Short mmCIF file of C-alpha atoms in Angstrom, two decimals:
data_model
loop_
_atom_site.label_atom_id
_atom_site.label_comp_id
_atom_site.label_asym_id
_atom_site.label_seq_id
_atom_site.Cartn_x
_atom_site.Cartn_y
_atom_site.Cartn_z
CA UNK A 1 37.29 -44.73 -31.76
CA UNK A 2 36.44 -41.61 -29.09
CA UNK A 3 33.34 -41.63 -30.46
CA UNK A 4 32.21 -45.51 -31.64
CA UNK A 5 35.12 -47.84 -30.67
CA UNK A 6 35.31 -50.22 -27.37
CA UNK A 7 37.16 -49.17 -24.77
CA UNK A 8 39.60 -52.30 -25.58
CA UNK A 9 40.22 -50.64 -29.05
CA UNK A 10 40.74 -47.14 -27.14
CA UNK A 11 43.68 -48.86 -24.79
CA UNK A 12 44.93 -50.69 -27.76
CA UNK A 13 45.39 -46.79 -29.21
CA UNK A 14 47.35 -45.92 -26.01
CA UNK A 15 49.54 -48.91 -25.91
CA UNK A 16 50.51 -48.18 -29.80
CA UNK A 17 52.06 -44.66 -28.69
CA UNK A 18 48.59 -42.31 -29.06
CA UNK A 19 50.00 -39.52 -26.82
CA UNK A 20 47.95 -39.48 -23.94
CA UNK A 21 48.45 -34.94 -23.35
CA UNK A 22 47.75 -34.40 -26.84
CA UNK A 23 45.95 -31.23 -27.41
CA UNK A 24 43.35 -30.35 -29.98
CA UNK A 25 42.72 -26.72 -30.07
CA UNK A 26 43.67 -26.32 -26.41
CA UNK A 27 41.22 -29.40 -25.14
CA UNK A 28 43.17 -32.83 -23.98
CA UNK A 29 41.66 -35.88 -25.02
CA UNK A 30 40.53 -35.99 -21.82
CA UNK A 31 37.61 -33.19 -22.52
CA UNK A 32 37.42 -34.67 -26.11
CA UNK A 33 36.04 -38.26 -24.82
CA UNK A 34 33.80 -36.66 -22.19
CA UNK A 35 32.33 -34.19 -24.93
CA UNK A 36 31.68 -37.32 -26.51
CA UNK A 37 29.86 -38.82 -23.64
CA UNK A 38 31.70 -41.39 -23.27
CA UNK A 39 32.00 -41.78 -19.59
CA UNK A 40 33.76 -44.93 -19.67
CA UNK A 41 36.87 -43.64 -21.58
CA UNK A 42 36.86 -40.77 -18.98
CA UNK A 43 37.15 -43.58 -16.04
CA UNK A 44 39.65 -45.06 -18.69
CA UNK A 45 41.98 -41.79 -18.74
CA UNK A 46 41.45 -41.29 -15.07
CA UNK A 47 43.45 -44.12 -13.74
CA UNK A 48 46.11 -43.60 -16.37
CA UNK A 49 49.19 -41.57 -14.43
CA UNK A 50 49.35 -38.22 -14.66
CA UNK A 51 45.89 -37.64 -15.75
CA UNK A 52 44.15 -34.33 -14.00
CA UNK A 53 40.38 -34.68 -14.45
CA UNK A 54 40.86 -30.54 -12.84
CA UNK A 55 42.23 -30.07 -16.42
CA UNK A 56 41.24 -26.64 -18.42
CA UNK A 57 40.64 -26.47 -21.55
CA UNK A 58 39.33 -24.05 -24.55
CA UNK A 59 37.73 -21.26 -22.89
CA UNK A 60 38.94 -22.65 -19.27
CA UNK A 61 36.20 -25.87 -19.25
CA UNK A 62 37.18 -29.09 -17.16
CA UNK A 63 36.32 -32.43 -18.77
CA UNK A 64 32.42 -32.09 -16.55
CA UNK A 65 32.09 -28.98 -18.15
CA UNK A 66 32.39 -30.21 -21.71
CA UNK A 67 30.33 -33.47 -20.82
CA UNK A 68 27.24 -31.16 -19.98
CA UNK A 69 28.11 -28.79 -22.56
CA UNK A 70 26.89 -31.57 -24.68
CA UNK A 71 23.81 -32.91 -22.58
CA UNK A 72 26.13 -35.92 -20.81
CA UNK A 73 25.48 -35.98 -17.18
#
């Protein structure tokens, strides 16, 4: 879905319980949909409460450092 799926398929995820802090290996699903490129699943997470686009991750990156980590600017 992060990587493929519609945004509609990605809020259907959310509605269904997907926690929205999850961490994978100290990244939020935040920095794992903008590694992704997938800039409107960032916009997505951004206007969801408690969402801190500031966020650090694995080896202190924000979410913009990930996406050009990966060549998404």
């Amino acid at each position: 879905v992060i990587e493929k799926g519609g945004q509609e398929a990605f809020s259907h995820l959310i509605e269904w319980g997907l926690p929205l802090h999850f961490r994978i290996r100290e990244d939020s699903l935040l920095h794992l949909v903008a590694g992704a490129g997938r800039s409107d699943l960032v916009e997505y997470l951004s206007k969801q409460p408690g969402f801190n686009l500031e966020e650090r991750g694995q080896m202190g990156q924000t979410a913009l450092h990930r996406a050009a980590q990966f060549g998404h600017t």
